[in-house]
Short mmCIF file of C-alpha atoms (C1' of nucleotides) in Angstrom, two decimals:
data_model
loop_
_atom_site.label_atom_id
_atom_site.label_comp_id
_atom_site.label_asym_id
_atom_site.label_seq_id
_atom_site.Cartn_x
_atom_site.Cartn_y
_atom_site.Cartn_z
CA MET T 1 -5.25 32.60 -6.32
CA THR T 2 -7.37 32.12 -3.27
CA ASP T 3 -11.02 31.47 -4.05
CA ARG T 4 -14.00 31.05 -1.79
CA PHE T 5 -13.68 27.27 -1.95
CA ALA T 6 -10.31 27.43 -0.22
CA ASP T 7 -11.48 30.02 2.33
CA LYS T 8 -14.50 27.96 3.36
CA LEU T 9 -12.39 24.84 3.54
CA LEU T 10 -9.75 26.51 5.72
CA THR T 11 -12.35 27.89 8.12
CA TRP T 12 -13.85 24.40 8.42
CA TYR T 13 -10.40 22.89 8.88
CA ASP T 14 -9.55 25.14 11.83
CA GLN T 15 -12.43 23.64 13.75
CA HIS T 16 -12.91 20.13 12.35
CA GLY T 17 -9.64 19.11 10.68
CA ARG T 18 -7.07 16.60 11.90
CA HIS T 19 -4.26 18.60 13.46
CA ASP T 20 -2.44 16.01 15.52
CA LEU T 21 -1.43 13.16 13.23
CA PRO T 22 2.02 11.72 14.10
CA TRP T 23 3.75 13.28 11.06
CA HIS T 24 2.43 16.70 12.10
CA HIS T 25 4.76 16.62 15.11
CA ASP T 26 8.43 17.56 14.65
CA ARG T 27 7.54 18.27 11.06
CA ASN T 28 10.39 17.94 8.59
CA ALA T 29 10.79 16.75 5.02
CA TYR T 30 11.97 13.29 6.05
CA ARG T 31 9.01 12.58 8.30
CA VAL T 32 6.55 13.99 5.77
CA TRP T 33 8.15 11.93 3.00
CA VAL T 34 7.99 8.65 4.93
CA SER T 35 4.39 9.31 5.91
CA GLU T 36 3.39 10.09 2.32
CA ILE T 37 4.94 6.86 1.03
CA MET T 38 3.27 4.79 3.75
CA LEU T 39 -0.05 6.48 3.05
CA GLN T 40 -0.06 5.53 -0.63
CA GLN T 41 -3.14 3.35 -1.10
CA THR T 42 -3.19 2.84 2.67
CA GLN T 43 -5.53 4.30 5.26
CA VAL T 44 -4.37 6.61 8.04
CA ALA T 45 -5.35 4.29 10.89
CA THR T 46 -3.30 1.47 9.37
CA VAL T 47 -0.24 3.66 8.87
CA ILE T 48 0.04 5.27 12.32
CA PRO T 49 1.60 2.37 14.29
CA TYR T 50 3.97 1.57 11.40
CA PHE T 51 5.03 5.20 11.18
CA GLU T 52 5.81 5.40 14.89
CA ALA T 53 7.89 2.21 14.86
CA PHE T 54 9.67 3.18 11.65
CA MET T 55 10.64 6.59 13.05
CA ALA T 56 11.89 5.06 16.29
CA ARG T 57 14.16 2.76 14.29
CA PHE T 58 15.14 5.20 11.50
CA PRO T 59 14.96 8.72 13.00
CA THR T 60 16.77 10.45 10.12
CA VAL T 61 17.37 9.92 6.43
CA HIS T 62 20.96 8.99 7.30
CA ASP T 63 19.80 6.19 9.60
CA LEU T 64 17.60 4.87 6.80
CA ALA T 65 20.25 5.12 4.12
CA GLY T 66 22.76 3.28 6.29
CA ALA T 67 20.44 0.43 7.30
CA PRO T 68 20.30 -3.04 5.69
CA VAL T 69 17.38 -3.40 3.30
CA ASP T 70 16.18 -6.44 5.25
CA ASP T 71 15.75 -4.22 8.28
CA VAL T 72 13.66 -1.77 6.27
CA LEU T 73 11.52 -4.57 4.82
CA SER T 74 10.87 -6.13 8.21
CA HIS T 75 9.53 -2.78 9.45
CA TRP T 76 7.25 -2.74 6.39
CA SER T 77 5.92 -6.25 6.99
CA GLY T 78 2.13 -6.18 6.99
CA LEU T 79 1.83 -2.81 5.24
CA GLY T 80 1.87 -4.26 1.72
CA TYR T 81 3.21 -2.87 -1.56
CA TYR T 82 6.75 -3.77 -0.54
CA ALA T 83 8.30 -2.02 -3.54
CA ARG T 84 7.55 1.13 -1.54
CA ALA T 85 10.00 0.00 1.15
CA ARG T 86 12.71 -0.93 -1.32
CA ASN T 87 12.23 2.37 -3.17
CA LEU T 88 12.25 4.29 0.12
CA HIS T 89 15.57 2.75 1.04
CA LYS T 90 17.02 3.49 -2.38
CA ALA T 91 15.75 7.08 -2.34
CA ALA T 92 17.27 7.66 1.10
CA LYS T 93 20.65 6.77 -0.37
CA GLN T 94 19.93 9.16 -3.25
CA VAL T 95 19.15 11.98 -0.84
CA VAL T 96 22.37 11.40 1.05
CA GLU T 97 24.61 10.92 -1.98
CA GLU T 98 23.08 13.31 -4.51
CA PHE T 99 21.60 16.01 -2.29
CA GLY T 100 23.97 16.02 0.67
CA GLY T 101 21.34 14.61 3.01
CA LYS T 102 18.93 17.52 2.43
CA PHE T 103 15.64 17.05 0.58
CA PRO T 104 15.28 19.21 -2.54
CA GLN T 105 12.42 21.69 -2.39
CA ASP T 106 11.20 21.70 -5.98
CA PRO T 107 8.80 19.06 -7.30
CA GLU T 108 10.94 18.17 -10.29
CA ALA T 109 13.95 17.24 -8.16
CA LEU T 110 11.73 15.34 -5.74
CA GLU T 111 10.26 13.30 -8.60
CA SER T 112 13.77 12.19 -9.52
CA LEU T 113 13.75 10.20 -6.28
CA THR T 114 12.58 6.60 -6.62
CA GLY T 115 8.99 6.15 -5.50
CA ILE T 116 8.01 9.82 -5.65
CA GLY T 117 5.55 10.77 -8.39
CA ARG T 118 3.60 13.92 -9.14
CA SER T 119 1.14 13.65 -6.28
CA THR T 120 3.65 12.69 -3.58
CA ALA T 121 6.11 15.37 -4.70
CA ALA T 122 3.37 17.99 -4.41
CA ALA T 123 2.34 16.71 -1.00
CA ILE T 124 5.91 17.00 0.29
CA VAL T 125 6.32 20.49 -1.17
CA ALA T 126 3.10 21.68 0.47
CA GLN T 127 3.33 19.77 3.74
CA ALA T 128 7.05 20.12 4.46
CA PHE T 129 8.04 23.36 2.78
CA GLY T 130 4.79 25.32 2.76
CA LYS T 131 5.15 26.10 -0.93
CA ARG T 132 2.19 26.15 -3.29
CA ALA T 133 1.58 22.80 -4.99
CA ALA T 134 -1.64 21.05 -5.93
CA ILE T 135 -2.21 17.51 -4.69
CA LEU T 136 -4.61 14.93 -6.10
CA ASP T 137 -4.99 11.83 -3.98
CA GLY T 138 -8.04 9.61 -3.64
CA ASN T 139 -9.74 12.00 -1.23
CA VAL T 140 -9.23 15.06 -3.39
CA LYS T 141 -10.37 13.19 -6.49
CA ARG T 142 -13.64 12.32 -4.78
CA VAL T 143 -14.24 15.84 -3.42
CA LEU T 144 -13.53 17.52 -6.75
CA ALA T 145 -15.36 14.96 -8.87
CA ARG T 146 -18.47 15.66 -6.80
CA TYR T 147 -18.01 19.41 -6.47
CA HIS T 148 -17.68 19.86 -10.22
CA ALA T 149 -19.74 16.81 -11.22
CA VAL T 150 -16.87 15.41 -13.27
CA PRO T 151 -18.14 12.24 -14.95
CA GLY T 152 -16.11 9.12 -15.58
CA TRP T 153 -13.61 6.95 -13.77
CA PRO T 154 -10.50 8.85 -12.52
CA GLY T 155 -8.34 6.04 -13.88
CA GLN T 156 -9.04 7.42 -17.35
CA THR T 157 -6.48 9.97 -18.50
CA ALA T 158 -9.04 12.52 -19.67
CA VAL T 159 -10.90 12.41 -16.34
CA LEU T 160 -7.67 12.61 -14.39
CA LYS T 161 -6.60 15.63 -16.43
CA ARG T 162 -9.80 17.52 -15.61
CA LEU T 163 -9.42 16.74 -11.92
CA TRP T 164 -5.83 17.98 -11.90
CA GLU T 165 -7.01 21.23 -13.50
CA HIS T 166 -9.63 21.72 -10.79
CA ALA T 167 -7.06 20.86 -8.11
CA GLU T 168 -4.65 23.45 -9.47
CA ALA T 169 -7.37 26.10 -9.71
CA HIS T 170 -8.49 25.68 -6.09
CA THR T 171 -5.08 25.56 -4.45
CA PRO T 172 -4.46 28.89 -2.66
CA GLU T 173 -1.23 30.88 -2.33
CA GLU T 174 -1.65 31.28 1.41
CA ARG T 175 -1.86 28.54 4.03
CA VAL T 176 -1.07 25.80 1.49
CA THR T 177 0.00 23.36 4.18
CA ASP T 178 -3.33 23.69 5.95
CA TYR T 179 -5.30 23.68 2.70
CA THR T 180 -3.86 20.39 1.47
CA GLN T 181 -4.52 18.79 4.84
CA ALA T 182 -8.00 20.33 4.87
CA ILE T 183 -9.16 18.96 1.53
CA MET T 184 -7.86 15.50 2.40
CA ASP T 185 -9.59 15.65 5.79
CA LEU T 186 -12.84 16.70 4.14
CA GLY T 187 -12.66 13.70 1.84
CA ALA T 188 -11.74 11.33 4.66
CA THR T 189 -14.30 12.45 7.24
CA VAL T 190 -17.19 14.24 5.44
CA CYS T 191 -17.12 13.63 1.69
CA THR T 192 -16.74 9.89 2.21
CA ARG T 193 -17.11 7.23 -0.47
CA SER T 194 -20.45 6.01 0.83
CA ARG T 195 -23.02 8.09 2.69
CA PRO T 196 -21.25 11.45 2.66
CA ASP T 197 -22.32 13.85 5.43
CA CYS T 198 -23.27 16.72 3.12
CA GLU T 199 -24.96 18.70 5.90
CA ALA T 200 -21.58 19.03 7.59
CA CYS T 201 -19.81 20.11 4.41
CA PRO T 202 -18.43 23.67 4.23
CA VAL T 203 -18.66 23.77 0.41
CA LYS T 204 -22.10 22.18 0.08
CA SER T 205 -23.60 25.30 -1.52
CA GLY T 206 -21.27 25.08 -4.51
CA CYS T 207 -21.33 21.32 -4.93
CA GLN T 208 -22.91 20.28 -8.24
CA ALA T 209 -23.33 16.63 -7.31
CA HIS T 210 -25.15 17.60 -4.11
CA ALA T 211 -27.34 20.08 -5.96
CA ARG T 212 -28.42 17.28 -8.29
CA GLY T 213 -28.77 14.76 -5.46
CA GLU T 214 -26.24 12.58 -7.25
CA THR T 215 -23.27 12.32 -4.92
CA ALA T 216 -23.37 8.55 -5.31
CA LEU T 217 -22.59 8.87 -9.03
CA TYR T 218 -19.21 10.53 -8.43
CA PRO T 219 -16.47 9.64 -8.90
CA GLY T 220 -17.33 7.10 -11.60
CA SER T 221 -16.49 3.50 -10.73
CA ARG T 222 -13.77 1.35 -12.19
CA PRO T 223 -14.78 -1.05 -14.99
CA LYS T 224 -15.27 -4.54 -13.62
CA LYS T 225 -12.87 -7.30 -14.57
CA ALA T 226 -12.84 -10.93 -13.54
CA LYS T 227 -9.92 -11.93 -11.35
CA PRO T 228 -8.02 -15.00 -12.55
CA GLU T 229 -7.65 -17.96 -10.17
CA LYS T 230 -4.14 -19.20 -9.40
CA THR T 231 -2.89 -22.01 -7.22
CA THR T 232 0.41 -22.65 -5.48
CA TRP T 233 2.09 -25.01 -3.00
CA MET T 234 3.54 -23.53 0.20
CA VAL T 235 6.05 -25.85 1.81
CA ILE T 236 6.35 -26.23 5.56
CA LEU T 237 9.63 -27.99 6.24
CA GLU T 238 10.31 -28.45 9.95
CA ASP T 239 13.41 -30.10 11.34
CA SER T 240 13.69 -32.11 14.58
CA ASP T 241 14.64 -28.95 16.46
CA GLY T 242 11.41 -27.18 15.44
CA ARG T 243 13.08 -24.91 12.92
CA ILE T 244 11.29 -24.00 9.69
CA LEU T 245 12.89 -23.55 6.28
CA LEU T 246 12.38 -20.07 4.83
CA GLU T 247 13.15 -18.80 1.36
CA ARG T 248 13.79 -15.25 0.24
CA ARG T 249 11.46 -14.30 -2.61
CA PRO T 250 12.77 -12.79 -5.83
CA PRO T 251 13.12 -8.99 -5.79
CA SER T 252 10.18 -8.39 -8.15
CA GLY T 253 6.70 -9.83 -8.18
CA ILE T 254 4.37 -10.55 -5.29
CA TRP T 255 5.98 -10.08 -1.86
CA GLY T 256 9.23 -9.14 -3.64
CA GLY T 257 12.31 -9.37 -1.43
CA LEU T 258 10.42 -10.76 1.56
CA TRP T 259 11.24 -13.97 3.38
CA SER T 260 8.47 -16.52 3.08
CA LEU T 261 7.72 -20.22 2.96
CA PRO T 262 9.25 -21.92 -0.10
CA GLU T 263 6.83 -22.13 -3.01
CA LEU T 264 6.61 -25.04 -5.44
CA ASP T 265 5.29 -24.95 -8.97
CA PRO T 266 1.55 -25.86 -9.03
CA ALA T 267 2.28 -28.06 -12.04
CA PHE T 268 3.73 -30.63 -9.64
CA GLY T 269 1.28 -33.23 -8.41
CA PRO T 270 1.17 -34.22 -4.72
CA GLU T 271 3.28 -37.33 -5.35
CA GLU T 272 5.98 -35.25 -7.08
CA LEU T 273 6.49 -32.77 -4.25
CA SER T 274 9.28 -34.66 -2.52
CA GLU T 275 11.31 -34.75 -5.69
CA ALA T 276 10.54 -31.08 -6.47
CA CYS T 277 11.66 -30.21 -2.97
CA GLU T 278 14.96 -31.96 -3.47
CA GLN T 279 15.55 -30.23 -6.80
CA GLN T 280 14.54 -26.74 -5.75
CA LEU T 281 15.62 -26.65 -2.11
CA GLY T 282 18.25 -29.37 -1.96
CA MET T 283 16.39 -31.19 0.82
CA ASN T 284 15.52 -34.88 1.05
CA CYS T 285 11.93 -35.29 2.13
CA GLY T 286 9.42 -38.02 2.91
CA ASP T 287 5.75 -38.24 2.02
CA PRO T 288 3.81 -34.97 1.83
CA GLU T 289 1.00 -34.18 4.28
CA LEU T 290 -1.57 -31.74 2.94
CA ILE T 291 -3.02 -29.14 5.31
CA SER T 292 -6.32 -27.40 4.68
CA GLY T 293 -5.70 -24.76 2.02
CA PHE T 294 -7.27 -21.33 1.70
CA ARG T 295 -7.95 -18.68 -0.89
CA HIS T 296 -6.32 -15.27 -0.68
CA THR T 297 -7.58 -12.38 -2.79
CA PHE T 298 -5.17 -9.85 -4.24
CA SER T 299 -5.97 -6.76 -6.29
CA HIS T 300 -5.70 -8.62 -9.58
CA TYR T 301 -6.22 -12.31 -8.86
CA HIS T 302 -7.26 -14.97 -6.38
CA LEU T 303 -4.53 -17.23 -5.04
CA HIS T 304 -5.30 -20.69 -3.70
CA ILE T 305 -2.59 -21.38 -1.15
CA GLN T 306 -2.13 -25.08 -0.52
CA PRO T 307 0.17 -25.68 2.45
CA VAL T 308 1.98 -29.00 2.58
CA ARG T 309 4.20 -30.50 5.27
CA LEU T 310 7.22 -32.46 4.09
CA PRO T 311 9.22 -34.38 6.71
CA VAL T 312 12.96 -33.87 6.36
CA THR T 313 14.73 -37.19 5.98
CA GLY T 314 18.29 -36.03 5.29
CA ASN T 315 20.49 -33.35 6.79
CA THR T 316 19.32 -29.75 6.97
CA THR T 317 22.37 -27.96 5.63
CA VAL T 318 21.48 -25.17 3.21
CA SER T 319 23.53 -24.68 0.08
CA ASP T 320 22.46 -21.06 -0.51
CA SER T 321 22.40 -19.23 2.82
CA ASP T 322 21.48 -15.92 1.20
CA ARG T 323 18.27 -17.44 -0.15
CA LEU T 324 17.49 -20.17 2.38
CA CYS T 325 17.59 -20.30 6.16
CA TRP T 326 16.30 -22.39 9.05
CA LEU T 327 14.60 -20.42 11.83
CA HIS T 328 12.29 -20.99 14.77
CA ARG T 329 8.81 -19.61 14.39
CA ASP T 330 9.34 -16.50 16.53
CA GLU T 331 12.58 -15.74 14.70
CA ALA T 332 10.82 -16.14 11.37
CA LEU T 333 7.99 -13.83 12.40
CA ALA T 334 10.55 -11.20 13.40
CA LEU T 335 11.89 -11.24 9.84
CA GLY T 336 8.65 -9.84 8.54
CA LEU T 337 6.66 -12.40 6.59
CA PRO T 338 3.78 -11.79 4.17
CA ALA T 339 0.51 -11.48 6.08
CA PRO T 340 -1.14 -14.73 4.89
CA ILE T 341 2.04 -16.68 5.61
CA ARG T 342 2.27 -15.09 9.04
CA SER T 343 -1.29 -16.22 9.83
CA LEU T 344 -0.53 -19.66 8.49
CA LEU T 345 2.36 -20.07 10.91
CA THR T 346 0.72 -18.47 13.93
CA GLU T 347 -2.90 -19.52 13.59
CA PRO T 348 -3.21 -22.31 11.02
CA GLU T 349 -6.92 -22.78 11.78
CA GLN T 350 -7.61 -19.08 11.15
CA ALA T 351 -5.55 -19.14 7.99
CA ALA T 352 -7.58 -22.04 6.66
CA LEU T 353 -10.71 -19.91 7.04
CA LEU T 354 -9.29 -17.11 4.93
"C1'" DG H 1 -2.34 2.60 -21.77
"C1'" DA H 2 -2.77 -1.20 -19.00
"C1'" DG H 3 -1.14 -4.48 -15.73
"C1'" DC H 4 1.09 -5.13 -11.44
"C1'" DC H 5 1.84 -4.49 -6.61
"C1'" DG H 6 -0.88 -5.98 -0.34
"C1'" DT H 7 -3.51 -5.34 3.35
"C1'" DG H 8 -7.41 -4.23 6.04
"C1'" DG H 9 -11.64 -1.41 6.59
"C1'" DA H 10 -16.35 -0.58 5.12
"C1'" DC H 11 -20.44 -2.26 3.31
"C1'" DT A 1 -18.67 -13.93 1.83
"C1'" DG A 2 -17.45 -10.99 -1.91
"C1'" DT A 3 -16.51 -6.52 -3.70
"C1'" DC A 4 -14.60 -2.12 -3.64
"C1'" DC A 5 -10.92 0.71 -2.79
"C1'" DA A 6 -7.68 3.65 0.15
"C1'" DA A 7 -2.62 10.07 1.15
"C1'" DG A 8 0.11 6.07 -6.18
"C1'" DG A 9 4.14 4.69 -8.73
"C1'" DC A 10 6.66 1.65 -11.73
"C1'" DT A 11 7.18 -1.27 -15.78
#
DNA sequence: GAGCCGTGGAC
DNA sequence: TGTCCAAGGCT
């Protein structure tokens, strides 16, 4: 049912919305899907160049399904949340094998694809197929929490449930594609997290938070928790030809599946690194040289990265070529390394300041 | 339900 | 400089 909220929003959208984002061109389910996955927990400006490059390399779901996963991961390098890339690749195969290369149009079937949950399924249904489906991303949560003065942190199930109910109630039958884009645009450009521009808001008159002068109270903030501190060694092994030893990380965990510098257990002391290196990497090394370390903050913990150079004294033959490889710096960077490791190899002074 | 998974922008 | 968190989903 179309209510006044949707009408006002659509009128505003016609004049002030974002109508020319890359995934709005040549719109199809594949392009919408890839954009939605990239946009999870990631801002539009960050996604745009990745989306363009990804589409140039993988124009169709068949191109993606047939590509090596390493190729997909290297195009994801720097975007973060690399499980998204592995799931995207897996889901592309699912679309080809289980759905004949055509995306299903109902949310339930879409949610059977790896990496697509309730919100992303709804976004694809509305954006690609023009069918009615309510979305609830970070922007919509903020808009609705303020409009209805919904207290509490949206991470709580009860709060989330109320927001979904409001989202469903406001979603119109007509112009669903524009409406979903409109409410996200309002959240991104007007109803922003800090200092919202309420005077420019088309639904100001009905907004309970604005009426109370309490927009800053909504949505409620996440409970604070201390981040644990962790430490690790990052090994820079360089042979006489200037090649660096890289190690593929395990499929799960931080930077899962990415190539990176070999990591040694922090339980090893500096004098034990040569021996650890021989055990773990099969390389004979001389005395370690410590480089200035730096701290990198993740969502859930702080990681002290301590780089260490270890001169290779023996031969540089690798025993496990699927896990280990020697590459020059530019070749390594083309693989797609984790961002802090990339900075460490390109600008060691900058990395130390992180 | 709660923890985990990245990076960069905004403040 | 540190904190928060953004077009969430999986385990």
